[in-house]
Structures are given as C-alpha cells and as structure tokens.
Amino acid sequence: MTQGQVSTLIERLNVQITAMWILIGLLGVCALVVVLYLVPMLLQVKRTLSEAEKMTKTVNTEIMPKVNSIVTEAEPVVNKSVLLIGTVISSLGSIVDGMRFVGSMLGRRKRNKKED
C-alpha cells in the first residue's frame, strides 16, 4: 500500500469514528428523553396505586360493614316481598281464568240475543 492509500483509509476511518460518536451521542440523548418521559409517568402511576390502595382499605373497613348490615336488615323484608309477589302471581292465574270464563259467558249471551 502506498502512503496516499494509507492516509485515505485513515481519513475514512476518522470519518466513520466521528459518525459513530455522533450516533452514540444521539442514542444517549434518546435514552435521556425516554427517562425524562418515563420517570414522571412512573411516579404518577405510583401515586395512583397508592390512592387506590387507600380507597380499597376505606371500602373494606368502613363501607363494606355498613353494606353488610343493610343487606342483613333488608333480607327478611325482601324475602316477605318475594313470597307476596309469588302469592299475587299465583292468584292472578285464577283471576285471569275467572275473567275468561265470565267473558265467554257474556260472549254467549250477546250471540244468543243477536240470534233472537
């Protein structure tokens, strides 16, 4: 290799090394931007989870016992209501049958009067 070829190779290597350092710098900047974006987001997620944990504890310690007592108190009333509704529904069947019978009787009378 001649002296000119060696110096050309060295120049090309220097250009490639410079390009490599520029790429390393850009990667560093990208990493910094990602970290600057992710850190506040992760801190917000941590705060949100902390608040959710507090709310869950509040629900478990304060609200659920009240809900359980309300449900326990309402259970007999609901059971009586369901029994009454069942009774009414079974009575409705008899009432509907009676109304059908009366309707058929009235329909026969009207037909009989029209025939006379």
Tab-separated table of C-alpha atoms in Angstrom:
chain	number	residue	atom	x	y	z
A	1	MET	CA	0.000	0.000	0.000
A	2	THR	CA	1.201	3.453	-0.784
A	3	GLN	CA	1.348	6.390	1.565
A	4	GLY	CA	-1.650	8.043	-0.174
A	5	GLN	CA	-3.811	4.961	0.168
A	6	VAL	CA	-2.950	4.651	3.862
A	7	SER	CA	-3.817	8.289	4.526
A	8	THR	CA	-7.122	7.868	2.599
A	9	LEU	CA	-8.000	4.839	4.758
A	10	ILE	CA	-7.125	6.766	7.909
A	11	GLU	CA	-9.342	9.667	6.823
A	12	ARG	CA	-12.231	7.294	6.100
A	13	LEU	CA	-11.748	5.629	9.484
A	14	ASN	CA	-11.759	9.035	11.186
A	15	VAL	CA	-14.997	9.921	9.397
A	16	GLN	CA	-16.565	6.620	10.457
A	17	ILE	CA	-15.360	7.060	14.039
A	18	THR	CA	-16.814	10.574	14.095
A	19	ALA	CA	-20.119	9.239	12.717
A	20	MET	CA	-20.084	6.506	15.363
A	21	TRP	CA	-19.575	9.094	18.158
A	22	ILE	CA	-22.427	11.162	16.746
A	23	LEU	CA	-24.684	8.076	16.790
A	24	ILE	CA	-23.621	7.256	20.357
A	25	GLY	CA	-24.464	10.840	21.355
A	26	LEU	CA	-27.860	10.605	19.660
A	27	LEU	CA	-28.564	7.327	21.447
A	28	GLY	CA	-27.628	8.993	24.726
A	29	VAL	CA	-29.988	11.886	24.034
A	30	CYS	CA	-32.775	9.442	23.103
A	31	ALA	CA	-32.191	7.490	26.305
A	32	LEU	CA	-32.301	10.722	28.309
A	33	VAL	CA	-35.563	11.782	26.666
A	34	VAL	CA	-37.103	8.390	27.392
A	35	VAL	CA	-36.003	8.551	31.030
A	36	LEU	CA	-37.279	12.129	31.381
A	37	TYR	CA	-40.629	10.982	29.973
A	38	LEU	CA	-40.918	7.735	31.916
A	39	VAL	CA	-39.897	8.914	35.382
A	40	PRO	CA	-42.818	11.350	35.888
A	41	MET	CA	-45.208	8.833	34.382
A	42	LEU	CA	-43.992	6.088	36.728
A	43	LEU	CA	-44.237	8.447	39.698
A	44	GLN	CA	-47.834	9.245	38.747
A	45	VAL	CA	-48.628	5.537	38.459
A	46	LYS	CA	-47.131	5.021	41.922
A	47	ARG	CA	-49.289	7.834	43.375
A	48	THR	CA	-52.377	6.461	41.657
A	49	LEU	CA	-51.756	2.981	43.020
A	50	SER	CA	-51.205	4.397	46.480
A	51	GLU	CA	-54.531	6.253	46.323
A	52	ALA	CA	-56.273	3.137	45.035
A	53	GLU	CA	-54.859	1.156	47.936
A	54	LYS	CA	-56.131	3.759	50.417
A	55	MET	CA	-59.577	3.701	48.828
A	56	THR	CA	-59.655	-0.091	48.916
A	57	LYS	CA	-58.800	-0.051	52.616
A	58	THR	CA	-61.529	2.529	53.208
A	59	VAL	CA	-64.062	0.398	51.366
A	60	ASN	CA	-63.059	-2.701	53.303
A	61	THR	CA	-63.002	-1.074	56.730
A	62	GLU	CA	-65.820	1.488	56.577
A	63	ILE	CA	-68.203	0.854	53.706
A	64	MET	CA	-68.456	-2.940	53.481
A	65	PRO	CA	-69.555	-3.436	57.130
A	66	LYS	CA	-72.354	-0.906	56.547
A	67	VAL	CA	-73.388	-2.612	53.319
A	68	ASN	CA	-73.386	-5.986	55.072
A	69	SER	CA	-75.585	-4.666	57.884
A	70	ILE	CA	-78.008	-3.074	55.396
A	71	VAL	CA	-78.238	-6.312	53.447
A	72	THR	CA	-78.752	-8.305	56.639
A	73	GLU	CA	-81.523	-5.946	57.770
A	74	ALA	CA	-83.198	-5.940	54.358
A	75	GLU	CA	-83.128	-9.718	53.877
A	76	PRO	CA	-86.353	-10.538	55.811
A	77	VAL	CA	-88.256	-7.753	54.054
A	78	VAL	CA	-87.054	-8.901	50.656
A	79	ASN	CA	-87.989	-12.496	51.452
A	80	LYS	CA	-91.507	-11.444	52.532
A	81	SER	CA	-91.865	-9.335	49.397
A	82	VAL	CA	-90.847	-12.245	47.197
A	83	LEU	CA	-93.391	-14.507	48.934
A	84	LEU	CA	-96.132	-11.895	48.499
A	85	ILE	CA	-95.284	-11.411	44.851
A	86	GLY	CA	-95.407	-15.182	44.361
A	87	THR	CA	-98.822	-15.309	46.030
A	88	VAL	CA	-100.117	-12.471	43.868
A	89	ILE	CA	-98.817	-14.134	40.709
A	90	SER	CA	-100.456	-17.440	41.586
A	91	SER	CA	-103.711	-15.607	42.377
A	92	LEU	CA	-103.542	-13.786	39.054
A	93	GLY	CA	-103.806	-17.101	37.252
A	94	SER	CA	-107.130	-17.815	38.970
A	95	ILE	CA	-108.372	-14.280	38.323
A	96	VAL	CA	-107.481	-14.487	34.640
A	97	ASP	CA	-109.235	-17.851	34.362
A	98	GLY	CA	-112.331	-16.370	36.037
A	99	MET	CA	-112.300	-13.367	33.699
A	100	ARG	CA	-112.016	-15.641	30.691
A	101	PHE	CA	-114.985	-17.657	31.941
A	102	VAL	CA	-117.059	-14.514	32.507
A	103	GLY	CA	-116.000	-13.189	29.107
A	104	SER	CA	-117.016	-16.366	27.377
A	105	MET	CA	-120.376	-16.321	29.184
A	106	LEU	CA	-121.010	-12.699	28.171
A	107	GLY	CA	-119.995	-13.513	24.622
A	108	ARG	CA	-122.527	-16.355	24.516
A	109	ARG	CA	-125.305	-14.110	25.841
A	110	LYS	CA	-124.594	-11.491	23.179
A	111	ARG	CA	-124.668	-14.140	20.469
A	112	ASN	CA	-127.912	-15.547	21.872
A	113	LYS	CA	-129.539	-12.102	21.918
A	114	LYS	CA	-128.455	-11.425	18.332
A	115	GLU	CA	-129.975	-14.687	17.188
A	116	ASP	CA	-133.382	-13.857	18.766
